[in-house]
Tab-separated table of C-alpha atoms and ligand atoms in Angstrom:
chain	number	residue	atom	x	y	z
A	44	UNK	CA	0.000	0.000	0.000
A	45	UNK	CA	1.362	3.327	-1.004
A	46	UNK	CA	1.931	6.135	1.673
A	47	UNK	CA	1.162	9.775	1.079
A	48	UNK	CA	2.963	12.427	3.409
A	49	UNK	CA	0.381	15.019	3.260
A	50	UNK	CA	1.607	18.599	4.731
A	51	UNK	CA	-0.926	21.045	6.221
A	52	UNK	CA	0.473	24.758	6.786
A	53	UNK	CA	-0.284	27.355	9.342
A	54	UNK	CA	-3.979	28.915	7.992
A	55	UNK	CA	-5.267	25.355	7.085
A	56	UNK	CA	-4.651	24.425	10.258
A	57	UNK	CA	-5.994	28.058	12.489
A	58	UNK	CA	-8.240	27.007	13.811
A	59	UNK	CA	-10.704	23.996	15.344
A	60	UNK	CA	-12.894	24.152	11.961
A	61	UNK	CA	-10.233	24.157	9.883
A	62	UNK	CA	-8.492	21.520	11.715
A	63	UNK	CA	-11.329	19.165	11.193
A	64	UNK	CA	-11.603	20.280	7.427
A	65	UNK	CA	-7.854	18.389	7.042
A	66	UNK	CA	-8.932	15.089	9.337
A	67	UNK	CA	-12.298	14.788	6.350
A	68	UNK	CA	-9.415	15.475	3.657
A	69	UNK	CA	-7.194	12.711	5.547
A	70	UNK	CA	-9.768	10.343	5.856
A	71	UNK	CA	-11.079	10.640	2.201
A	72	UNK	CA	-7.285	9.436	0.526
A	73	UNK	CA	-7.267	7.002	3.276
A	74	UNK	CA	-10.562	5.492	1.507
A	75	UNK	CA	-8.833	5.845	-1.729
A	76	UNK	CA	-6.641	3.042	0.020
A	77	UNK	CA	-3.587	5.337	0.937
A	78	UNK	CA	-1.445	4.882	4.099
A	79	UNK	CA	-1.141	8.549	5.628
A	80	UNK	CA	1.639	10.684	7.357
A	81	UNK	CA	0.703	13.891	7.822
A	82	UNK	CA	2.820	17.041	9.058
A	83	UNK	CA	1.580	20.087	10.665
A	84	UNK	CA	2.423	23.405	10.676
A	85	UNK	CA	1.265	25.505	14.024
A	86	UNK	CA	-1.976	27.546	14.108
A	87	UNK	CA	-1.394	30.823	11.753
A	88	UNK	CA	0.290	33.108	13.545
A	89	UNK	CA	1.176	31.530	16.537
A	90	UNK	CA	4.682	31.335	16.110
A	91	UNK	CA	5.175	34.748	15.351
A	92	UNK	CA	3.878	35.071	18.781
A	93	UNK	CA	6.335	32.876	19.926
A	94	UNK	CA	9.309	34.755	18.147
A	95	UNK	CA	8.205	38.203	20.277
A	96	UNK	CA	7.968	36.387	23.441
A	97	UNK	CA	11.276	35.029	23.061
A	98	UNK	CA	12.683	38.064	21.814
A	99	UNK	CA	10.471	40.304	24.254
A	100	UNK	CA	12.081	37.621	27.055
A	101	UNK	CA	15.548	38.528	25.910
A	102	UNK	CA	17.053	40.754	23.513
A	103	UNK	CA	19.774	38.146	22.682
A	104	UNK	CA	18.658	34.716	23.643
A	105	UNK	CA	20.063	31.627	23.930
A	106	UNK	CA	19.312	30.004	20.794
A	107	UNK	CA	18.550	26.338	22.623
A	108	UNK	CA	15.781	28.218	24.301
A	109	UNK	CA	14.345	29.724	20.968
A	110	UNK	CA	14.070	26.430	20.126
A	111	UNK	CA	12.635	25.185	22.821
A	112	UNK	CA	9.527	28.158	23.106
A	113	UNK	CA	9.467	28.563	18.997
A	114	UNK	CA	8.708	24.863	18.213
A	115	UNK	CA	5.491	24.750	20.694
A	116	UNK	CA	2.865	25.966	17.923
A	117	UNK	CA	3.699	22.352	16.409
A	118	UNK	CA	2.512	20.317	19.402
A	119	UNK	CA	-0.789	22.172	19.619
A	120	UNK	CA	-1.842	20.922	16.335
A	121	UNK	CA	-0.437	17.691	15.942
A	122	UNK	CA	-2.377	16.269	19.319
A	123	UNK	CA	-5.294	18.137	18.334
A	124	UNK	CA	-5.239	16.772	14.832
A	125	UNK	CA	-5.494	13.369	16.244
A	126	UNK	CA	-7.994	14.092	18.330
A	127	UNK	CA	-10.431	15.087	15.239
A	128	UNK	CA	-9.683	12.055	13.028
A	129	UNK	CA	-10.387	9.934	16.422
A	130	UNK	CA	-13.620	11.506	16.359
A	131	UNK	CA	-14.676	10.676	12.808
A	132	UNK	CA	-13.437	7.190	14.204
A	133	UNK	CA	-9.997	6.963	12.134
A	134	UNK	CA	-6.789	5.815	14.722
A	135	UNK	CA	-4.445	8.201	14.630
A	136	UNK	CA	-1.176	9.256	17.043
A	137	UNK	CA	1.100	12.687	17.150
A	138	UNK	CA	4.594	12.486	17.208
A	139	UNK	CA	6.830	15.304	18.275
A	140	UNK	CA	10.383	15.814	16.177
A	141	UNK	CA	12.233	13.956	19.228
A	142	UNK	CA	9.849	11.071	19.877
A	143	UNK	CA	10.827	9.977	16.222
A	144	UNK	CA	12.979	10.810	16.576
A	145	UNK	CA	13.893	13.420	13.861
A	146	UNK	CA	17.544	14.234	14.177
A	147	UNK	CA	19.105	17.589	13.169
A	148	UNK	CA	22.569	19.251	13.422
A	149	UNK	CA	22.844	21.496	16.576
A	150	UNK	CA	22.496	24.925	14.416
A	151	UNK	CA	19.312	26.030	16.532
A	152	UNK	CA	16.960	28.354	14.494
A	153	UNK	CA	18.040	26.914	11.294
A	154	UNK	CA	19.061	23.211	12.071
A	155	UNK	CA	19.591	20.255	8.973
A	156	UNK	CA	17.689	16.986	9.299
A	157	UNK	CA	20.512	14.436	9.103
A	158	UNK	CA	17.948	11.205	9.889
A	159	UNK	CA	14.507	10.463	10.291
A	160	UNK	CA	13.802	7.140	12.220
A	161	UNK	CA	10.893	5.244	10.659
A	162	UNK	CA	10.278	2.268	11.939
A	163	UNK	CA	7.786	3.322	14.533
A	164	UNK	CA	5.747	5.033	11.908
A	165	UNK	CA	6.173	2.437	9.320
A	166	UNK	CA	4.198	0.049	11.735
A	167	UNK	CA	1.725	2.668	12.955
A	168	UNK	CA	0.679	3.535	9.657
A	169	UNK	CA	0.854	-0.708	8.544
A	170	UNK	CA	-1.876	-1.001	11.309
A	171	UNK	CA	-3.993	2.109	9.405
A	172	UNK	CA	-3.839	4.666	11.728
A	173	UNK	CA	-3.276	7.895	10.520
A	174	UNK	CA	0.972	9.110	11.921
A	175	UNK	CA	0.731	13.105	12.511
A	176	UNK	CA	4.029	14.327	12.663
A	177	UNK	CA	4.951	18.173	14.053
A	178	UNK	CA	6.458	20.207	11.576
A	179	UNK	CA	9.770	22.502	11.772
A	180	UNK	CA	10.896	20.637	14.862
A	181	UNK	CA	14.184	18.181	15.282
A	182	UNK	CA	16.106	16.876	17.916
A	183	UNK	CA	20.180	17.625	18.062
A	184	UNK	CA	23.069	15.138	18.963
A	185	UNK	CA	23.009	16.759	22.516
A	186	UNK	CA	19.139	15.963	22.794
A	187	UNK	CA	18.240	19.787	22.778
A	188	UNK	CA	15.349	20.728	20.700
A	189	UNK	CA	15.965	22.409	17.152
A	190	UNK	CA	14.045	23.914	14.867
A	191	UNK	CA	14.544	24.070	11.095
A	192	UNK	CA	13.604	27.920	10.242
A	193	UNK	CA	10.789	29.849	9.409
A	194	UNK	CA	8.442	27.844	7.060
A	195	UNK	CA	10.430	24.830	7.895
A	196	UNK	CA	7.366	22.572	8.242
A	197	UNK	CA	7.881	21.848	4.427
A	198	UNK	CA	11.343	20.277	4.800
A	199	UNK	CA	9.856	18.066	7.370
A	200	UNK	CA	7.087	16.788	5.576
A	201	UNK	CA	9.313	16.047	2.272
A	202	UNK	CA	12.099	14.603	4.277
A	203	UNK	CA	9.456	12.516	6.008
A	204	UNK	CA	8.635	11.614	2.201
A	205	UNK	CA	11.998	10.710	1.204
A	206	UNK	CA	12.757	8.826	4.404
A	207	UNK	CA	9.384	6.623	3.715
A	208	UNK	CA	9.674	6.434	-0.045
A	209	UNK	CA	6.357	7.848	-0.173
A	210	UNK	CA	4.675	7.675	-3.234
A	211	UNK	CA	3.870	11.737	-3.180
A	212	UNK	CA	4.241	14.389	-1.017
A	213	UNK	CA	1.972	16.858	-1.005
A	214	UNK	CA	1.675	20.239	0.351
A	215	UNK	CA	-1.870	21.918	1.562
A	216	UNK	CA	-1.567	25.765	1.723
A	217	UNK	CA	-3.858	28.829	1.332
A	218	UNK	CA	-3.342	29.269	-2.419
A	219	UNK	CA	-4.277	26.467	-4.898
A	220	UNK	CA	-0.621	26.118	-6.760
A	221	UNK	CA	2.458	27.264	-7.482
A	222	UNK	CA	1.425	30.585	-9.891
A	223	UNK	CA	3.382	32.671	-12.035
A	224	UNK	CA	3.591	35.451	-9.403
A	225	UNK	CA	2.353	35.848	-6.191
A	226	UNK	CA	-1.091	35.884	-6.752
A	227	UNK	CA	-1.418	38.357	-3.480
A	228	UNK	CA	0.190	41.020	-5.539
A	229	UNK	CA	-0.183	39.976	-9.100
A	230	UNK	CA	-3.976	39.949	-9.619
A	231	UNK	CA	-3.280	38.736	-13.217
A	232	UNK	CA	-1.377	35.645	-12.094
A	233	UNK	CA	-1.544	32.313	-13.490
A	234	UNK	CA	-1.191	29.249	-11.894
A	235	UNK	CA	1.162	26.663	-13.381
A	236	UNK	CA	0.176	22.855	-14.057
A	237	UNK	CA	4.332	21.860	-13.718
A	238	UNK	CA	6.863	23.352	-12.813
A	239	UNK	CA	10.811	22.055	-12.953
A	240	UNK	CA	12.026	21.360	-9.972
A	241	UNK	CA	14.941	23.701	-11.378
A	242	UNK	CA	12.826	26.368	-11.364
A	243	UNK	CA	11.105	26.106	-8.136
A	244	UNK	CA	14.145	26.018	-6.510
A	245	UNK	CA	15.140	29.455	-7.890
A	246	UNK	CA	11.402	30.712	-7.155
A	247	UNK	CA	11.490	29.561	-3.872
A	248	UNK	CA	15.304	30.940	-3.164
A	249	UNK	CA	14.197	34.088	-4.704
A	250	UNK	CA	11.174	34.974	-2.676
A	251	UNK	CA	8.159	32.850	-3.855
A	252	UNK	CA	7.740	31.498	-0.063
A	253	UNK	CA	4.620	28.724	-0.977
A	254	UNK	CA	7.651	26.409	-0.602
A	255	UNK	CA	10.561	26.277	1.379
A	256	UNK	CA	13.885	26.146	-0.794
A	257	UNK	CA	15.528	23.302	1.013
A	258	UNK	CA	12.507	21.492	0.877
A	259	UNK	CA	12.371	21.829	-3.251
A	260	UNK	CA	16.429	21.049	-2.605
A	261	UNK	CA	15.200	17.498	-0.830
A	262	UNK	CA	12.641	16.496	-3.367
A	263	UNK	CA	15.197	17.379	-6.231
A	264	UNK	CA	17.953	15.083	-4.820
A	265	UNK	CA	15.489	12.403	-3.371
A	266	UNK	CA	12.907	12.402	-6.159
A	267	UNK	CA	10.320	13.191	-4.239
A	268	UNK	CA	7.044	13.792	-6.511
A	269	UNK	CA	6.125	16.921	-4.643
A	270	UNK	CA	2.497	18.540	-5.693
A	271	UNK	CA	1.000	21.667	-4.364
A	272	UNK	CA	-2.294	22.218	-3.320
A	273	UNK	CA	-4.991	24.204	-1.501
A	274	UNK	CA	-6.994	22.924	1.615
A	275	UNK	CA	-9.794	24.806	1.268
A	276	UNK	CA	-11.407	23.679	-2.397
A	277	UNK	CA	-10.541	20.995	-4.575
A	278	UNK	CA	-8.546	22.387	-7.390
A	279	UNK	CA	-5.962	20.765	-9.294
A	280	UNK	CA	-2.809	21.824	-7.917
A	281	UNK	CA	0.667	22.769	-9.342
A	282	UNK	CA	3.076	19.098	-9.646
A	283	UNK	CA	6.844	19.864	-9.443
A	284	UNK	CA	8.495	17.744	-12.177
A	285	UNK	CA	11.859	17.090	-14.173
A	286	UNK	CA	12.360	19.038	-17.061
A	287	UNK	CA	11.399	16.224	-19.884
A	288	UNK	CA	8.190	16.208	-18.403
A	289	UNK	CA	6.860	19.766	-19.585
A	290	UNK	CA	5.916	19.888	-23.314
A	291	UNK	CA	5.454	23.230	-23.965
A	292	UNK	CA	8.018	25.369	-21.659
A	293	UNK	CA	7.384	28.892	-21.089
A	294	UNK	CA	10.487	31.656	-21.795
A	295	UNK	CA	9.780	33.258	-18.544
A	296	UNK	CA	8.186	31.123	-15.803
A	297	UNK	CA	7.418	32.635	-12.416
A	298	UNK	CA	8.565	36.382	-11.472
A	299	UNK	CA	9.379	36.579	-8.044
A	300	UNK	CA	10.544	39.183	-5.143
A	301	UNK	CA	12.197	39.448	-2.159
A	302	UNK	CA	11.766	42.235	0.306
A	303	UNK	CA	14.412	40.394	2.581
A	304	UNK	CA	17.231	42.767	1.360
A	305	UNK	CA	19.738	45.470	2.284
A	306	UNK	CA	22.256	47.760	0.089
A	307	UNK	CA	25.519	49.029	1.600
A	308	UNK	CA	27.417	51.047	-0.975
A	309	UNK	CA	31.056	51.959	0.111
A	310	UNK	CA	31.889	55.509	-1.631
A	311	UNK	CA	35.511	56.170	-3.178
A	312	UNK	CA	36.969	52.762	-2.146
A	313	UNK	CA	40.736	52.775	-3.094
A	314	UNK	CA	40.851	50.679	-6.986
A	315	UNK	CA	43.654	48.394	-6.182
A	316	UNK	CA	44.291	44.681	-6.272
A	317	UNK	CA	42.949	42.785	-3.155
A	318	UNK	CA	40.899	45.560	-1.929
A	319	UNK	CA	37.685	42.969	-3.001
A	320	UNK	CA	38.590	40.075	-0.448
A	321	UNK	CA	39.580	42.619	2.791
A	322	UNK	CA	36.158	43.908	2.470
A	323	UNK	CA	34.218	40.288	1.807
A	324	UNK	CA	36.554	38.107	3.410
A	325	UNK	CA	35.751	39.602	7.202
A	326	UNK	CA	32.257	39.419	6.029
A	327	UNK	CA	32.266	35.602	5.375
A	328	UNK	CA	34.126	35.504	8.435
A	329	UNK	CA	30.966	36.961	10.654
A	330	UNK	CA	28.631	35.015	8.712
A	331	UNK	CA	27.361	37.301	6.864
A	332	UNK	CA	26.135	36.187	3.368
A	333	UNK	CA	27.132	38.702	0.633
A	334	UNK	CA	24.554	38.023	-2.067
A	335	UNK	CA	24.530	40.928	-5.332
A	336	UNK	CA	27.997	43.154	-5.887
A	337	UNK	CA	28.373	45.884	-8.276
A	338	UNK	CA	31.522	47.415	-8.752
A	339	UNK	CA	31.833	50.474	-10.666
A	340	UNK	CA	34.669	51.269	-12.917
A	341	UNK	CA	36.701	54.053	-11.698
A	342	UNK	CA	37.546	57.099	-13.575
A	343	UNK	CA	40.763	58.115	-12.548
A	344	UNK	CA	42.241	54.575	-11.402
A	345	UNK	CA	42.221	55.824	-7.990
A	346	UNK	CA	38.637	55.240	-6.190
A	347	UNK	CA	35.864	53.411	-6.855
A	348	UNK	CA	32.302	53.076	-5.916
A	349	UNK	CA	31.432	49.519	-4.107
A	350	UNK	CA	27.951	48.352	-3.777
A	351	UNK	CA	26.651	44.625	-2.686
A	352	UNK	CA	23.349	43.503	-0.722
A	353	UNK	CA	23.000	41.271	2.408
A	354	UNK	CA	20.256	39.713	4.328
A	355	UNK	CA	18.109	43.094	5.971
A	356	UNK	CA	18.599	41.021	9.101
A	357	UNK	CA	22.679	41.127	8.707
A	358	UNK	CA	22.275	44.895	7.814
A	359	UNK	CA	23.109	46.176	11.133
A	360	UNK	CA	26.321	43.345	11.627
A	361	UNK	CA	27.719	44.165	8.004
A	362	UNK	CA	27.566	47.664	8.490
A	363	UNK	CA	29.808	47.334	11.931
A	364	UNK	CA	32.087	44.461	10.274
A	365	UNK	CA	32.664	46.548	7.244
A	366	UNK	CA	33.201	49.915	9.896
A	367	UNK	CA	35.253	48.391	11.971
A	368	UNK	CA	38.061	47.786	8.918
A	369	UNK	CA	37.273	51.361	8.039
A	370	UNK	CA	41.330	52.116	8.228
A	371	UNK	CA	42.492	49.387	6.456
A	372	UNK	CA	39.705	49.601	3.437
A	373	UNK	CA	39.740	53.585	3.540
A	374	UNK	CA	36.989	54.162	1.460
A	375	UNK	CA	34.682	57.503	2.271
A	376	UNK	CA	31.457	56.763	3.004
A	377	UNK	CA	29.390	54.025	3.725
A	378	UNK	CA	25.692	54.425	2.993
A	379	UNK	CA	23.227	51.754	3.983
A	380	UNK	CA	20.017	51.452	2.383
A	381	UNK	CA	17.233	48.635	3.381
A	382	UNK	CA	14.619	50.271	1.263
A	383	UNK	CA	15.281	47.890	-1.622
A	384	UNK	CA	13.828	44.707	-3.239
A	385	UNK	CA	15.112	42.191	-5.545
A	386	UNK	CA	12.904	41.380	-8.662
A	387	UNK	CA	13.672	38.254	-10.264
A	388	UNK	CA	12.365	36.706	-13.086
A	389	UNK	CA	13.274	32.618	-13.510
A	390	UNK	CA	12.672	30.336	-16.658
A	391	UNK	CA	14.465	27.267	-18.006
A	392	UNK	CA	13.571	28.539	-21.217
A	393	UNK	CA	16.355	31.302	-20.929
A	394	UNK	CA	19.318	28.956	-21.756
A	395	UNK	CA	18.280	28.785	-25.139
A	396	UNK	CA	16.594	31.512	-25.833
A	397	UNK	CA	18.186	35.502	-26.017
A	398	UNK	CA	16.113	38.629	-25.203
A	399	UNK	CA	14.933	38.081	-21.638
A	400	UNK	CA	17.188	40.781	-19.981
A	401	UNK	CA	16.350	43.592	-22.624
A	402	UNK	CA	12.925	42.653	-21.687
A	403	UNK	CA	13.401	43.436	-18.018
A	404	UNK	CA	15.338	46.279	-18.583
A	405	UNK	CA	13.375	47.803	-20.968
A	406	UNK	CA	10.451	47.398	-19.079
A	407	UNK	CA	11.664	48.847	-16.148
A	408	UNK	CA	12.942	52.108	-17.838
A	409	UNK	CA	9.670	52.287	-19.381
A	410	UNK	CA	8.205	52.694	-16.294
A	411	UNK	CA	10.705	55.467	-14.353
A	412	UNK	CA	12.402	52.567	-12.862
A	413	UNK	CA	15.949	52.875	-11.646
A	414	UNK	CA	17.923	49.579	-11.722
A	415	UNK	CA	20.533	49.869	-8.879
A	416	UNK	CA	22.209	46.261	-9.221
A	417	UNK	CA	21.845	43.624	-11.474
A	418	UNK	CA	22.947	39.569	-11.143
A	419	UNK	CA	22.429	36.653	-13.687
A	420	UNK	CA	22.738	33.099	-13.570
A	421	UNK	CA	21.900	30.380	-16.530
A	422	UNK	CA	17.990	30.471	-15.478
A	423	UNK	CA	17.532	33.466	-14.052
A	424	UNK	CA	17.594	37.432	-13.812
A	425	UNK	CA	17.716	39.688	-10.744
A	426	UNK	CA	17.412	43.226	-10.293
A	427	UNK	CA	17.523	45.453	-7.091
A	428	UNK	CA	15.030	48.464	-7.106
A	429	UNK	CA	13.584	50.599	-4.432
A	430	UNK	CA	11.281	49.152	-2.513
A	431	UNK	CA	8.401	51.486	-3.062
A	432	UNK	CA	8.510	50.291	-6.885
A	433	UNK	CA	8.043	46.131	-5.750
A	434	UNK	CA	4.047	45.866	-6.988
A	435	UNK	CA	4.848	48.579	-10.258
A	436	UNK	CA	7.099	46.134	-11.199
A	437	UNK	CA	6.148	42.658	-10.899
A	438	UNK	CA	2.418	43.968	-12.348
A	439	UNK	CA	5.063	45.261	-15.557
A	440	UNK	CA	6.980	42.502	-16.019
A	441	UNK	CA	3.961	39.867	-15.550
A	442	UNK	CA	2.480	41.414	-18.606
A	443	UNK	CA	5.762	42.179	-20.345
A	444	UNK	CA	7.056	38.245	-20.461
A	445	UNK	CA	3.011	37.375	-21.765
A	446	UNK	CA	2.057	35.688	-18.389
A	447	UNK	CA	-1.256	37.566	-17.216
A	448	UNK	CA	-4.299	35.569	-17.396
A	449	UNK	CA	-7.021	36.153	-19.903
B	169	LIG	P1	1.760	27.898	4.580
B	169	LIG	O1	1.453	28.591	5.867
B	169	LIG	O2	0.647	27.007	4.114
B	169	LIG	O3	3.093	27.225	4.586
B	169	LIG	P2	2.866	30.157	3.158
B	169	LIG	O4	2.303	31.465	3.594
B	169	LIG	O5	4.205	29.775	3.657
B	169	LIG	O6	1.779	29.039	3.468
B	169	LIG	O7	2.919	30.095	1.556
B	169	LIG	C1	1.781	30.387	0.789
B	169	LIG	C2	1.833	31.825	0.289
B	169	LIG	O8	2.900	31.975	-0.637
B	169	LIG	C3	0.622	32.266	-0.504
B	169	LIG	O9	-0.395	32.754	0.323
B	169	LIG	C4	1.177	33.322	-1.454
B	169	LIG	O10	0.847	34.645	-1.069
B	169	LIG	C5	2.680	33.168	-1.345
B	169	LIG	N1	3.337	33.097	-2.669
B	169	LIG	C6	4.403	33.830	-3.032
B	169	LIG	N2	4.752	33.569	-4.292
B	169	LIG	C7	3.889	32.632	-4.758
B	169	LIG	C8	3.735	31.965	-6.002
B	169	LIG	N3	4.562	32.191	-7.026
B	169	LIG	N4	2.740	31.049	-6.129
B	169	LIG	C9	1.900	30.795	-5.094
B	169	LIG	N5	1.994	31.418	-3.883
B	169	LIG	C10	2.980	32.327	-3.710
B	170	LIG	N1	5.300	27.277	12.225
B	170	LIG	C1	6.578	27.532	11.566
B	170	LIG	C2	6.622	28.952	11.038
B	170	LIG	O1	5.670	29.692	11.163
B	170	LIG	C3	6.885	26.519	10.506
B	170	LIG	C4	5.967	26.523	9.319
B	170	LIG	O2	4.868	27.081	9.371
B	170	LIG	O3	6.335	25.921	8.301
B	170	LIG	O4	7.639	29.352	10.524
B	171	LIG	MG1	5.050	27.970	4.299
């Protein structure tokens, strides 16, 4: 018999209602003969709650006591999803990450599944009762409780699915597919039958957050057939696939943003050989991922402008790394800016096909907007623009690449 990992997140599981909504869902692929593991997200909004509590609590916690506060949401709904497919008579158990258990690394806040132990589950789920697993939760070598990040729930459920060899796993949100854009922004957005796993991963990396990018990572390297879905009608949803198995592929697939961003631009930095790695080399050092650069070509040899972007939440420790080497780097001025947002536009179609950047570019002078950095990779372009400009031009683009809706 197969088994289906089915993953509820955080609004299909709010509240009581909705809770009982997923047990009749979970009971009606159980009658289509299924085995069933399900993973739950916590109520919506409850672990933002969490966060502030922590972070009200202390201004710079221990991170094993994050953990141990931020992964609570998880318990509340796994016991009480049970409960509901008990009362429609269907067995069913909850399983916290360390019961499992599910073992991490000890990076609390952000912490890697290295095993899932399935036997127990495997037998509970050969006697037909229903295995409801808590999302986002693991346990570390030192038996402290980790978590796996924000919207981490999806890594669970398709590690879970990989760890089974489950025939699919599939993921129950608010919207009923992956789309072209954010539907929330882009009214005109289109929702996509298949997408390449290739491409999610960029989407997801890039802002689109209806999937986690490590969990799109798993399901690439374990073959997991990974579908999304809504829980509230009965829509086909959006099946993440291999390349071969899209006919027709699209130039431009999915247009994404990402308001998680911050500029630092370093005026009149000295133009001399080296200068690159004693700026981003104590950057690495702190941890601090250094994701667009732009360099500009200097005029008299001498000085050059330096700009690159960082996480918004690494603004603040940039800034002081990069302040700190202020002698050494002698550059000018530094001017940080976290009123930006990256634009990206993703599409497996772009390795063969020319055109895509003079698209965004043009589209974006067409409409007043300034392009402060630009990066490229085979399947993918990404601009950084003021942040005011984020809905102007998604809405732009989405029409300019031929993806609105009819
Ligand atoms: P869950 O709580 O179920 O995990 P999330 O809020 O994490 O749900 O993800 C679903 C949300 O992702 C949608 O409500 C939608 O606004 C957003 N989203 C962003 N980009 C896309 C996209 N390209 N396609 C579908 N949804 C998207
Ligand atoms: N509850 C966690 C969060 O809000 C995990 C998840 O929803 O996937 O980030
Ligand atoms: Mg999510």
């Amino acid at each position: 018999m197969a088994v289906i990992v089915q993953k509820f997140g955080g609004t299909s599981v709010a509240d009581l209602d909705r809770i009982r909504a997923v047990a009749n869902r979970v009971a009606a692929t159980l009658r289509e003969g299924h085995q069933v593991a399900v993973v739950v997200s916590a109520m919506a909004g409850v672990t933002n709650q969490l966060v502030t509590w922590v972070r009200d609590a202390h201004a710079d916690c221990d991170t094993r006591e994050y953990d141990a506060v931020v992964s609570t949401g998880e318990q509340v709904t796994t016991g009480l999803l049970a409960l509901a497919l008990n009362n429609l008579g269907i067995p069913a158990r909850s399983w916290l990450g360390w019961q499992l258990p599910i073992d991490t690394d000890g990076a609390h806040g952000r912490a890697r599944i290295t095993a899932i132990e399935t036997a127990e589950l495997r037998r509970g789920l050969e006697s037909g009762a229903v295995q409801v697993v808590a999302g986002f939760q693991g346990r570390s070598a030192d038996n402290r409780v980790t978590t796996l990040g924000r919207g981490g729930s999806d890594i669970t459920a398709v590690a879970l699915a990989a760890a089974l060899r489950a025939e699919r796993c599939d993921i129950y949100t608010d919207v009923d597919g992956v789309y072209t854009s954010d539907p929330r922004i882009v009214a005109k957005a289109r929702k996509l039958d298949k997408i390449t796993y290739e491409e999610m991963l960029e989407m997801a990396s890039l802002g689109a957050k209806v999937l986690h990018t490590r969990s799109v990572e798993l399901a690439m390297k374990h073959n997991v057939r990974l579908q999304v879905l809504s829980s509230f009608n009965d829509e086909p949803g959006t099946l993440v696939v291999d390349e071969d198995e899209i006919v027709e592929q699209e130039l431009v697939s999915g247009i994404t943003y990402s308001r998680d961003e911050a500029k630092i631009t370093l005026v009149r930095v000295p133009d001399r050989p080296g200068i690159a790695a004693s700026i981003f080399g104590p950057l690495s050092d702190a941890e601090v991922n250094v994701d667009m650069i732009v360099q500009n070509v200097s005029e008299d040899g001498k000085a050059t402008d330096l700009t690159f972007t960082v996480a918004k939440g690494d603004l603040k420790a940039a800034v002081a790394v990069v302040e700190v080497h202020k002698g050494e780097l002698g550059y000018a001025a530094l001017v940080p800016d976290p009123n930006v947002v990256k634009v990206s536009v993703i599409g497996v179609g772009m390795r063969s096909h020319a055109g895509v950047a003079k698209t965004m570019f043009e589209t974006m002078a067409a409409k007043g907007i300034n392009i402060q950095v630009i990066s490229t990779s085979e399947i993918k372009i990404s601009v950084l623009i003021a942040e005011e400009y984020t809905e102007l031009a998604l809405r732009a683009l989405h029409s300019a690449y031929g993806l609105d809706s009819a």
